[in-house]
Coordinates of C-alpha atoms and ligand atoms in Angstrom, one line a residue:
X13 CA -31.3 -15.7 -52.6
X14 CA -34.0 -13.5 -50.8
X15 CA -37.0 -16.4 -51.3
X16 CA -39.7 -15.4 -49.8
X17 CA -42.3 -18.3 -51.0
X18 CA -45.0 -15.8 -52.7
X19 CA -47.9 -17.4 -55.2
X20 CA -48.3 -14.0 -56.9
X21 CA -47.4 -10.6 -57.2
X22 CA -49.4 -7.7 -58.1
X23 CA -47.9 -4.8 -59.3
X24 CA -49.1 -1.3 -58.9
X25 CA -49.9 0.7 -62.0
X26 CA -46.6 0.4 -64.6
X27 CA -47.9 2.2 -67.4
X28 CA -46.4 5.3 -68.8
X29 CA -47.7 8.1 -66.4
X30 CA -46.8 11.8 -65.5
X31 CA -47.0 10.4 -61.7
X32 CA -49.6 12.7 -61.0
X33 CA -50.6 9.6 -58.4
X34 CA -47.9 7.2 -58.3
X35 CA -48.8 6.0 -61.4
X36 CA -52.5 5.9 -60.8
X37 CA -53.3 8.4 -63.5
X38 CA -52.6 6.2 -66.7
X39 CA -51.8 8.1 -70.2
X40 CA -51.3 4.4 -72.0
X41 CA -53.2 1.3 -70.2
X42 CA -51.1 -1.0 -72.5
X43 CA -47.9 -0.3 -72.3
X44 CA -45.3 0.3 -69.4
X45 CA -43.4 3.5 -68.2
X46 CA -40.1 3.9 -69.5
X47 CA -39.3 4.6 -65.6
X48 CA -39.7 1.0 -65.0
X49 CA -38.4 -0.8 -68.4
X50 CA -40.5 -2.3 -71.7
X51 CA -43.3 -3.8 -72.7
X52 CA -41.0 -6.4 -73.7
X53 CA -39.1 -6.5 -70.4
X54 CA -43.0 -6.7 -68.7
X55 CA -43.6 -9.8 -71.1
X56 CA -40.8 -11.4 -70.3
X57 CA -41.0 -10.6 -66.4
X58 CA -44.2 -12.2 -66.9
X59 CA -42.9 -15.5 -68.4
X60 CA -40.4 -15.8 -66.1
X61 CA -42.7 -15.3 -63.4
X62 CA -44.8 -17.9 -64.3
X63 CA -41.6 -20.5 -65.0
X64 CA -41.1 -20.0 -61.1
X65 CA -44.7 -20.3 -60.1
X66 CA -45.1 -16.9 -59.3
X67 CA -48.3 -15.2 -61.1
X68 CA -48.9 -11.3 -61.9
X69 CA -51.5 -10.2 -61.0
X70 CA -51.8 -6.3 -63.0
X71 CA -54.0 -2.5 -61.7
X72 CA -56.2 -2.2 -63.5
X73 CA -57.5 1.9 -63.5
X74 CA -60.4 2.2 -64.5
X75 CA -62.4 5.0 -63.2
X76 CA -60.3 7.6 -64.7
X77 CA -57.1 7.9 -66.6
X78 CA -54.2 11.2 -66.9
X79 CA -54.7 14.2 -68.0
X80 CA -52.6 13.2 -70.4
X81 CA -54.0 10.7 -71.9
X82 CA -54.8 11.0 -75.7
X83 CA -58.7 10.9 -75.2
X84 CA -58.5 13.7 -72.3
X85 CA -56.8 16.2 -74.6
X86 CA -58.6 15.6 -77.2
X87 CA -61.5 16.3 -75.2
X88 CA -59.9 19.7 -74.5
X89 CA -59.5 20.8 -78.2
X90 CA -62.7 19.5 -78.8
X91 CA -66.2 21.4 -78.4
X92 CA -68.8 21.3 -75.3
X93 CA -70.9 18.6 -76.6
X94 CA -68.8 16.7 -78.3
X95 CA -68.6 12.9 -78.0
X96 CA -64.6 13.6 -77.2
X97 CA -66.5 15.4 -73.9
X98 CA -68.6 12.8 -73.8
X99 CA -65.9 10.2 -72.4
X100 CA -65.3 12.2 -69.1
X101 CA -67.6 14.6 -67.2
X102 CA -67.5 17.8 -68.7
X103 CA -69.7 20.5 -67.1
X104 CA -70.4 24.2 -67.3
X105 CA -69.9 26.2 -63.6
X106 CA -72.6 27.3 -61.3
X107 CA -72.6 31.4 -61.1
X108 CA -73.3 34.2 -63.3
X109 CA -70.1 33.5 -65.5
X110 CA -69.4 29.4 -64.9
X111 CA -66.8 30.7 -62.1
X112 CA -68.5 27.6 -59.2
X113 CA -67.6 24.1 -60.1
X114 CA -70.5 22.6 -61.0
X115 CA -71.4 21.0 -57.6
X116 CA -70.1 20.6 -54.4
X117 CA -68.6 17.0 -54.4
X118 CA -65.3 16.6 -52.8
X119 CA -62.4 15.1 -54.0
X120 CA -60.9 11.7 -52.1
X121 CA -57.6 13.8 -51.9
X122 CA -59.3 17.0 -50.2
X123 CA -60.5 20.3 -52.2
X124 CA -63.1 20.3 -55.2
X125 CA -63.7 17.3 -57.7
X126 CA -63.8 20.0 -60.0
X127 CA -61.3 22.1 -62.0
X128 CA -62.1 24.5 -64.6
X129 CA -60.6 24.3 -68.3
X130 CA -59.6 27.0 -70.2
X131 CA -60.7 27.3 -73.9
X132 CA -58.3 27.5 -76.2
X133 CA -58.7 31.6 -76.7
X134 CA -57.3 31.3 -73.3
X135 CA -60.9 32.1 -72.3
X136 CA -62.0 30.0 -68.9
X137 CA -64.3 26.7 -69.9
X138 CA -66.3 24.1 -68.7
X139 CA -65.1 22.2 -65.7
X140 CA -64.5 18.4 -65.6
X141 CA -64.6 16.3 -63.0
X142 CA -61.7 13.7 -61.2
X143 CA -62.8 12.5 -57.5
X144 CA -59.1 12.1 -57.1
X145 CA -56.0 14.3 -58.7
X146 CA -56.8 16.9 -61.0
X147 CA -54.5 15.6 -63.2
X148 CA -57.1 12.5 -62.9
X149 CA -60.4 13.0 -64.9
X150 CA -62.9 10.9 -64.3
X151 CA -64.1 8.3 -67.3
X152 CA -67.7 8.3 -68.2
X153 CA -68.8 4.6 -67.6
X154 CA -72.2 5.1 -69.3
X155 CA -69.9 5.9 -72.5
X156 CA -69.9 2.1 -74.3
X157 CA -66.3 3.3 -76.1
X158 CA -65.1 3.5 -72.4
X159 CA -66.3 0.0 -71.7
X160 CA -65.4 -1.4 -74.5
X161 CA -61.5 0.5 -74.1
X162 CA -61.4 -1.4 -71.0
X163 CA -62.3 -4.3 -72.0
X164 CA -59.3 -4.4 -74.8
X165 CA -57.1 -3.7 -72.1
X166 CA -58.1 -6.3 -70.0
X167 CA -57.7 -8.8 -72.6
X168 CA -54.6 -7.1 -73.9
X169 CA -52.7 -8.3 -70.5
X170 CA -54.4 -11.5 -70.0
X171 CA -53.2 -12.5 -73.3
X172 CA -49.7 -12.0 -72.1
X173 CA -50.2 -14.4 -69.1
X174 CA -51.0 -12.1 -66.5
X175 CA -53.3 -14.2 -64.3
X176 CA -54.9 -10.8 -62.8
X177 CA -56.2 -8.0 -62.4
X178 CA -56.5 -6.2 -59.0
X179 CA -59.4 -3.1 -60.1
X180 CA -58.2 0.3 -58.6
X181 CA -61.6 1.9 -57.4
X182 CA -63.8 -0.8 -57.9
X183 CA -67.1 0.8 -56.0
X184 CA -66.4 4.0 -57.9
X185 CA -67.2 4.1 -61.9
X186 CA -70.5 4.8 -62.5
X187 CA -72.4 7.8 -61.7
X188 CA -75.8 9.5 -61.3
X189 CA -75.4 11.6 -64.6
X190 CA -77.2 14.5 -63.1
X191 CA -74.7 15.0 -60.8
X192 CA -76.7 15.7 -57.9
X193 CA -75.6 17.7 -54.4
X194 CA -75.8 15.9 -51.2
X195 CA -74.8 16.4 -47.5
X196 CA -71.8 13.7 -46.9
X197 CA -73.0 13.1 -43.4
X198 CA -76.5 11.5 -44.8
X199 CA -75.6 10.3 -48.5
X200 CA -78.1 9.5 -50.9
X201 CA -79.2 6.7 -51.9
X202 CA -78.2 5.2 -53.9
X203 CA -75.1 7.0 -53.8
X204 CA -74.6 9.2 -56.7
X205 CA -71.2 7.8 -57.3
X206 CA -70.4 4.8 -55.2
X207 CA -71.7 1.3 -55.2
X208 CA -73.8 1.9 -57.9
X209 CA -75.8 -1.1 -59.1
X210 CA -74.3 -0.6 -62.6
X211 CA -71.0 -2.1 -61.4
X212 CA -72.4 -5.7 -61.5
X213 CA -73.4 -5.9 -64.8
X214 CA -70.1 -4.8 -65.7
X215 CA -68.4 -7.0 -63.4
X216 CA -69.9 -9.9 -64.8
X217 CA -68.6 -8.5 -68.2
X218 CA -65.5 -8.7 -67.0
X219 CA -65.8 -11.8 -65.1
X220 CA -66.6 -13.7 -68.5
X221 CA -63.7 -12.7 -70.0
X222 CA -61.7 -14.0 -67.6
X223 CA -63.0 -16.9 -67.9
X224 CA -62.8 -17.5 -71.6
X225 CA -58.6 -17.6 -70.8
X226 CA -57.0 -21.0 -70.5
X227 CA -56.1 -21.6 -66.6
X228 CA -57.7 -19.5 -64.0
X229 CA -57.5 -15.7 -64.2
X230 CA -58.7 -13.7 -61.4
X231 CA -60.0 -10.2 -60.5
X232 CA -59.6 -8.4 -57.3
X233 CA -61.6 -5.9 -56.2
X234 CA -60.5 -2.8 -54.2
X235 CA -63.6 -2.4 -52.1
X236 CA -64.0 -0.3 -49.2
X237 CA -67.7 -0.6 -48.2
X238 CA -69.2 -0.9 -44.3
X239 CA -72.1 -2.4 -45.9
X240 CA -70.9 -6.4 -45.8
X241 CA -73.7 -7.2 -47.7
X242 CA -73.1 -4.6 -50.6
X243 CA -69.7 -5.5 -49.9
X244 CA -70.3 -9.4 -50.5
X245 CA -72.9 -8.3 -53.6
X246 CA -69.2 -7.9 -55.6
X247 CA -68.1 -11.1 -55.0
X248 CA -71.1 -13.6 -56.5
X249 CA -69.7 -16.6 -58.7
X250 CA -70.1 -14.5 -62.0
X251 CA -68.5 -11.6 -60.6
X252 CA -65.4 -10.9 -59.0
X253 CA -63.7 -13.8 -57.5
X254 CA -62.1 -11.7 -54.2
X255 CA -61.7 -8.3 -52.7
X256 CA -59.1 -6.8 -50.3
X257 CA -60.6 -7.1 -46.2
X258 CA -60.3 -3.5 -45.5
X259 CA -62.4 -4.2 -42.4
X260 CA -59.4 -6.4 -40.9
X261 CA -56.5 -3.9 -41.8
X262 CA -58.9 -1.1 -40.1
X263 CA -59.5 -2.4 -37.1
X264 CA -57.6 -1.8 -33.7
X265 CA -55.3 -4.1 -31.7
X266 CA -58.1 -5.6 -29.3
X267 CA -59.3 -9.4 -29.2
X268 CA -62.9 -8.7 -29.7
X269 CA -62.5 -5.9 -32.2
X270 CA -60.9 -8.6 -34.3
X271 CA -62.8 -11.4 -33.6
X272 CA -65.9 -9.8 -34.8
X273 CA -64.2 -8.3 -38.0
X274 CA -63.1 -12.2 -38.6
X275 CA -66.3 -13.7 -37.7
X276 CA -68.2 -10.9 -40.2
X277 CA -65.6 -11.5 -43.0
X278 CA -66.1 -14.6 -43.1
X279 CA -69.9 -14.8 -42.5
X280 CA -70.3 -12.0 -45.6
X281 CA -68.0 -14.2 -48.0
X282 CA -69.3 -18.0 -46.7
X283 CA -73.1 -17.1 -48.7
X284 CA -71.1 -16.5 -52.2
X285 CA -68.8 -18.8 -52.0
X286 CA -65.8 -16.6 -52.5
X287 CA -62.3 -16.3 -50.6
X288 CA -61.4 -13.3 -47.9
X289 CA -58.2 -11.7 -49.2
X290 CA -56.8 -10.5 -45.8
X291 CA -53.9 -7.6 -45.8
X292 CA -52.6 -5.9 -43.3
X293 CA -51.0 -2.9 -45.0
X294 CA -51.1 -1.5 -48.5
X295 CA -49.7 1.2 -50.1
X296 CA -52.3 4.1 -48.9
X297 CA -52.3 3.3 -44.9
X298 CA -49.9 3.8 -42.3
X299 CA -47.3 0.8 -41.9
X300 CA -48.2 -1.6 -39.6
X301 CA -45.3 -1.9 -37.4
X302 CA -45.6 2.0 -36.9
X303 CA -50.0 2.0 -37.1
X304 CA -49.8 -1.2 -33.6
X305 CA -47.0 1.1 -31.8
X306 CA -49.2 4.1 -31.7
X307 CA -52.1 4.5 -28.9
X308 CA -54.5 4.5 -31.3
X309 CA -54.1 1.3 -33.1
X310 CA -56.7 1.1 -36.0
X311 CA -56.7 3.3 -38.8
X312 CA -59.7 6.0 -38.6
X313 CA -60.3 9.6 -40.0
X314 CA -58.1 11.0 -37.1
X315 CA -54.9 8.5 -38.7
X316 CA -55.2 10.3 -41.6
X317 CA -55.4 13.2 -40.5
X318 CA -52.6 13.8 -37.9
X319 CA -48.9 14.4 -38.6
X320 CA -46.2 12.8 -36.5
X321 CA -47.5 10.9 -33.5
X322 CA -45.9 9.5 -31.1
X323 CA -45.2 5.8 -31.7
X324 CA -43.4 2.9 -29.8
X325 CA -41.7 1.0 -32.8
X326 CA -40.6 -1.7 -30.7
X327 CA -44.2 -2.8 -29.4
X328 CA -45.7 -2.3 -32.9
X329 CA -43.2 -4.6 -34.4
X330 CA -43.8 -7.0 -31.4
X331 CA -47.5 -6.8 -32.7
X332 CA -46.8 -6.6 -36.2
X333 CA -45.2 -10.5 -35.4
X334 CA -48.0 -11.5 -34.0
X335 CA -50.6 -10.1 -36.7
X336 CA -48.9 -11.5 -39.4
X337 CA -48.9 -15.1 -37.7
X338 CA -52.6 -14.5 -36.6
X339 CA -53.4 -13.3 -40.8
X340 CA -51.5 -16.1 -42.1
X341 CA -53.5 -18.7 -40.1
X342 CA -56.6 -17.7 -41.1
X343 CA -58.5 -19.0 -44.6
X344 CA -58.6 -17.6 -47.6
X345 CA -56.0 -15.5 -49.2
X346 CA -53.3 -12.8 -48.0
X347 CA -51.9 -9.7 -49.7
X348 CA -48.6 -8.8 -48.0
X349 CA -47.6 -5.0 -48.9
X350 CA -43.6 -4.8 -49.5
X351 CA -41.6 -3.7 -47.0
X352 CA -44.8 -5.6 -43.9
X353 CA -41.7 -8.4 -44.2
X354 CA -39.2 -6.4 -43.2
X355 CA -40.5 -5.2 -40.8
X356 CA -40.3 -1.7 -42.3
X357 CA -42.2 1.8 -40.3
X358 CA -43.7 4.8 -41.5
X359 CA -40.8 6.8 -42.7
X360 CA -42.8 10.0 -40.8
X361 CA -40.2 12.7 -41.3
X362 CA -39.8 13.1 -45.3
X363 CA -38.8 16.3 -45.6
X364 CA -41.5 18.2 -47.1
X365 CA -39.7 18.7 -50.6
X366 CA -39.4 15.7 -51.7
X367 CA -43.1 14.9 -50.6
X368 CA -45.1 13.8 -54.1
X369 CA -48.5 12.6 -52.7
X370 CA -51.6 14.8 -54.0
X371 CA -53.0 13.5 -50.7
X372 CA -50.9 16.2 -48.9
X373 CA -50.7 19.1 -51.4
X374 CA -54.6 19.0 -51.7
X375 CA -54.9 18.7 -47.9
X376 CA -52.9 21.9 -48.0
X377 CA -50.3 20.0 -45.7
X378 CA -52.4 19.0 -43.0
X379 CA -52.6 15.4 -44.1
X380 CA -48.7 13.6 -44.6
X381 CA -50.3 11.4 -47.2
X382 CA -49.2 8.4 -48.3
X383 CA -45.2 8.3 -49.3
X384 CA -44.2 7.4 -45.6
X385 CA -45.0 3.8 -46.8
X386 CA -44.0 3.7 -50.1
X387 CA -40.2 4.6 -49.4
X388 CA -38.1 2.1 -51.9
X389 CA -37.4 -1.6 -50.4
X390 CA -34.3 -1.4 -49.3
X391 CA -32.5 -5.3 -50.0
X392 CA -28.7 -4.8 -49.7
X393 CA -26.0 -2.9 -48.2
X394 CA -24.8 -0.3 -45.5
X395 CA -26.2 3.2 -47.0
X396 CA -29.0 4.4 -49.4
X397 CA -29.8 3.1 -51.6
X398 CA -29.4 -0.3 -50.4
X399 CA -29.4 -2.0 -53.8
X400 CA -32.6 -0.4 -54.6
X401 CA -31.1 1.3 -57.5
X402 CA -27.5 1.2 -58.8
X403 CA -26.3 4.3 -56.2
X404 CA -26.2 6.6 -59.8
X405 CA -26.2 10.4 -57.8
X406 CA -28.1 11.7 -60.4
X407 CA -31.1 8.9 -60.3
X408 CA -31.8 8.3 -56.6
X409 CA -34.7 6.2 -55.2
X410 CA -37.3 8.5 -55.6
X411 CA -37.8 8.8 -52.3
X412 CA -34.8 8.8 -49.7
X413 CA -34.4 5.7 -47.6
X414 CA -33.5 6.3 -43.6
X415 CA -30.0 5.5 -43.3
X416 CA -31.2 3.4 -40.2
X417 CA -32.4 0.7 -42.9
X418 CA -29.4 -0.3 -42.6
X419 CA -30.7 -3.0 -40.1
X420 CA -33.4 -3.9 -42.3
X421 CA -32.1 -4.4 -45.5
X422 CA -33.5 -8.3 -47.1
X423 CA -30.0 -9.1 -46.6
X424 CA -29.2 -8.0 -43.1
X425 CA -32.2 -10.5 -42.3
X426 CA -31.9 -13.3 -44.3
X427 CA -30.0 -15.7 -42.2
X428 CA -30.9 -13.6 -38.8
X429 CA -33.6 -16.3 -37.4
X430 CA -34.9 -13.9 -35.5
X431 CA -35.8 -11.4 -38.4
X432 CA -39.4 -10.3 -39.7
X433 CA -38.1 -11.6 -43.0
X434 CA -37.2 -15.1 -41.2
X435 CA -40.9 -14.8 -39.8
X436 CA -42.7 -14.0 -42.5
X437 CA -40.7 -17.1 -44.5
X438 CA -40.8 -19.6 -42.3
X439 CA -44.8 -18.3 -41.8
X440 CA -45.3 -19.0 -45.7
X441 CA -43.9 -22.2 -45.8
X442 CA -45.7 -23.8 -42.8
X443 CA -48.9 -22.4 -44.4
X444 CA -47.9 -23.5 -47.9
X445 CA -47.0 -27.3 -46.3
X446 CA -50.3 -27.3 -43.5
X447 CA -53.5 -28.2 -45.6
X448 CA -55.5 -26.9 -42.6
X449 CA -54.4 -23.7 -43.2
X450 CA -56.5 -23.6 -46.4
X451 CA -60.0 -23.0 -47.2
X452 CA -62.3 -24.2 -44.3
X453 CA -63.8 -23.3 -41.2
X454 CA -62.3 -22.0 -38.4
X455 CA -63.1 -22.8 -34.8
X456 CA -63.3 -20.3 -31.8
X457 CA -61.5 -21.8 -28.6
X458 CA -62.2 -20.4 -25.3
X459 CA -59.5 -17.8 -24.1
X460 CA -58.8 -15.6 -21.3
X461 CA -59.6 -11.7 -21.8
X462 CA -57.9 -10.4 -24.6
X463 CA -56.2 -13.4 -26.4
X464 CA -57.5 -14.6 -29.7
X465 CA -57.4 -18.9 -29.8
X466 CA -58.8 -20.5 -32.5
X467 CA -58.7 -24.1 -34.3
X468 CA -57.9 -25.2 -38.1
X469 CA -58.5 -28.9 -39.0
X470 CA -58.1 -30.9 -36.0
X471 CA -54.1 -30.6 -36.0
X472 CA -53.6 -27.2 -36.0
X473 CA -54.0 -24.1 -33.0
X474 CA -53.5 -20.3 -33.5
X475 CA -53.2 -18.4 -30.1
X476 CA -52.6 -14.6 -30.4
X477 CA -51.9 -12.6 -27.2
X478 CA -53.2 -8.9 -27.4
X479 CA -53.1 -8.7 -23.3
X480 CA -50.6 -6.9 -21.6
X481 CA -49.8 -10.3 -19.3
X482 CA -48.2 -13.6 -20.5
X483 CA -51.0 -16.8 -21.5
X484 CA -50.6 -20.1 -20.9
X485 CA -50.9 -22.2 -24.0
X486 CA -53.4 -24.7 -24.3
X487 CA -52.8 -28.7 -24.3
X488 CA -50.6 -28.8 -27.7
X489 CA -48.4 -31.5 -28.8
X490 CA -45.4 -29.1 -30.4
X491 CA -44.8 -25.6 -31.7
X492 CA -44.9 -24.9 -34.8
X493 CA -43.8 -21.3 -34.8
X494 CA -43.7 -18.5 -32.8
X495 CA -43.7 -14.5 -32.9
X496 CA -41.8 -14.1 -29.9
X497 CA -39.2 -16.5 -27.8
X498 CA -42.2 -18.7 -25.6
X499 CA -41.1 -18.6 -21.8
X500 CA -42.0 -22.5 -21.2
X501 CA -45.7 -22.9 -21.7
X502 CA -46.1 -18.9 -21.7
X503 CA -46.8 -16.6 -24.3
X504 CA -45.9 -13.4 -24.1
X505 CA -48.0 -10.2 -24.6
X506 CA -48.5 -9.4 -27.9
X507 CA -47.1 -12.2 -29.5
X508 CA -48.6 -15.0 -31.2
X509 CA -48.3 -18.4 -31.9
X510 CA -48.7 -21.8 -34.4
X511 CA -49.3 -25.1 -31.9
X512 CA -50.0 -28.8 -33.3
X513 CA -52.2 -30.7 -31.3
Ligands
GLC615 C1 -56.8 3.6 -55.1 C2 -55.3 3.4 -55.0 C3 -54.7 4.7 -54.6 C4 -55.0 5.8 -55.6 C5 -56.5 5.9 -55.8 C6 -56.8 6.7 -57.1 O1 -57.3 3.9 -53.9 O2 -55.0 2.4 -54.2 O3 -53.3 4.6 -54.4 O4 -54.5 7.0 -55.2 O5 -57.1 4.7 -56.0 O6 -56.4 5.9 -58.2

């Protein structure tokens, strides 16, 4: 009914969890969170996926797991020193009686990687560390029962047809086991826990047993490196076969910004061979609509870091349009975050109790965090929660849905041809039909200030409009589609549009 004309979908983490991070602290990597249903109801989500054509593509957590997971409490009952320790990074504290973490890294979320344990005498302990949640120890990686765990789990979902695996973390993993200090502002080299060389030995690990499954299985890497060529260094033919474009959904709403981030993309994948994976949102950023109708359009330290701003929703959906024609045009492959087709904003005024994200208790509230974008889809209906869940009082969405979604729900846009929803399908089937919207070059057209034009095959044209004045299209034998209604020849300002030629 709501077809949107996907290849895949990749689920975030579905294993039983405490949701100490939306699921990204993992007590069982193989099976599934009675929150969400069965192992058997994932198996046969999985088959019926792939009757349809649509492939699943799993997270896969591997830098650390729960707190709760089997192997971290019994590292707690167990001794300093023993190998149940040895899993995870288990320290004694700086100071006359162990009372300073062990070093000064930070945690991703804000505050210490550290937290101290507590013996069982009640007595304090050593101190483990988790670059994310507390309730988020990090896995030792040099620990071959923690490879070889991972590499069960791997094959555990591949050999129930998942055709993926995106890897939560990927640059993380490894670190310098003597845990050194350094100033942030000048990092060491190598870093002491990201991008270490370790990785690609692993990855190549991993890479084989992918390919030892029948049809092709593929791993995606969640890589957020400014270093293209460290960047690319993932994605060699015996490694990972594609990794998220962070570079793209970072950058600002300006022509040249985006050119360049294109033209390096592509010039760091083109030596290994491998396919950009574009996105536009995801479920740790600011939503698009809401990130385009803000001054500041790309996403820097100062996004996360400011509360409600002020945000024209109308021109960032205008833009959103046009970005998602101007993604969808260009090769390789794209990652659309649920919600990006309906057009859906930041929900920025959650009240603070029912807030979940660590991001914002560790940040001691100064940083939202990340549940603005992950407020439940909503797909049918006049009120919360719009078909999301069956409307039981005493289950609600876990986070509450504006009532404006009213005029957003899948089915409110469905037949409204002037929808996100009708965009975004129409977008996939051109794209799906066009073979010049596959792998291959793409060719630079000249442009007046501002606008993006640029050539696929020899049949096909995207022009994207980030001026503030309407464009005249170039010589073009037809539309294909368009963000925004064209005024004759014109395109407006920021919109975006498909020409044949
Ligand atoms: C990744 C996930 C994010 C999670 C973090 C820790 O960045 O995308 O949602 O909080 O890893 O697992």
């Amino acid at each position: 009914m709501y077809e949107l004309g996907i290849d895949a979908i990749w689920f975030n983490p579905w294993y039983p969890s405490p949701m100490a991070d939306g699921g990204y602290d993992v007590t069982d990597y193989r099976d599934i969170d009675p929150l969400f249903g069965t192992l058997e109801e994932a198996e046969e989500l999985i088959a019926e996926a792939n009757r349809l054509g649509i492939r699943v593509i799993i997270d896969i957590v591997p830098n650390h797991c729960s707190d709760k997971h089997a192997w971290f409490r019994a590292a707690l009952a167990a001794k300093p020193g023993s190998t149940e320790r040895e899993r995870f990074w288990f320290r004694p504290g700086r100071g006359a009686n162990g009372e300073d973490p062990p070093n000064e890294w930070r945690s991703f979320f804000g505050g210490s990687a550290w937290t101290r344990t507590t013996n069982p005498d009640g007595s304090p302990g050593d101190w483990y560390l988790h670059l994310f949640a507390s309730g988020q120890p990090d896995l030792n990686w040099s620990n071959l029962e923690v490879r070889r765990e991972h590499e069960d789990v791997l094959r555990f979902w591949f050999d129930r047809g998942v055709a993926g695996a995106r890897i939560d973390s990927a640059t993380l993993l490894f670190k310098d086991a003597a845990l050194p200090d350094f100033d942030p502002e000048h990092a060491l080299v190598p870093h002491p826990y990201i991008d270490r060389d370790e990785l690609h030995e692993l990855y190549r690990e991993w890479r084989a047993i992918a390919d030892s499954y029948p049809g092709s299985r593929i791993l995606v890497g969640e890589i957020w490196l400014p270093d293209r060529d460290r960047f690319a260094r993932y994605l060699r033919p015996d490694e990972l076969h594609t990794a998220f474009d962070f570079e793209f959904l970072a950058c600002p709403w300006e022509a040249a910004r985006l050119r360049a981030v294109i033209d390096a993309t592509l010039a760091a994948h083109d030596p290994v061979g491998a396919s950009p994976t574009w996105v536009l949102s995801n479920h740790d950023v600011t939503r698009d609509v809401t990130r385009y109708g803000r001054a500041e359009t790309g996403l820097g330290s100062e996004e996360e870091t400011c509360s409600i701003r002020t945000v024209d929703l109308m021109r960032g959906t205008r833009r959103a349009r046009a970005a998602a024609l101007l993604t969808q045009a260009l090769p390789g492959a794209v990652c659309i975050y649920q919600g990006e087709e309906l057009g859906l904003s930041e929900v920025e005024d959650l009240p603070e109790n029912v807030l979940q994200d660590p991001v914002f208790f560790r940040s001691g509230g100064t940083n939202p965090g990340r549940d603005g974008c992950r407020v439940p889809l909503p797909w049918e209906g006049d009120a919360p929660p719009f078909g999301f869940s069956d409307g039981n009082a005493s289950a609600p969405p876990w986070l509450p849905q504006p009532a404006s979604w009213r005029n957003f729900t899948a089915a409110f846009q469905v037949s409204d041809p002037r929808s996100m929803l009708t965009l975004y399908r129409k977008a996939l089937h051109i794209r799906r039909q066009e073979r010049a919207f596959g792998d291959g070059p793409i060719r630079w057209l000249s442009a007046p200030a501002n606008v993006l034009a640029f050539s696929r095959g020899d049949k096909l044209i995207c022009v994207v409009n980030l001026s503030e004045e309407s464009v005249e299209l170039p010589p073009h034998h037809g539309v294909l589609l368009a963000s925004e209604l064209l005024d004759g020849d014109l395109l407006p300002a920021d919109a975006a549009v498909w020409l044949r030629t």
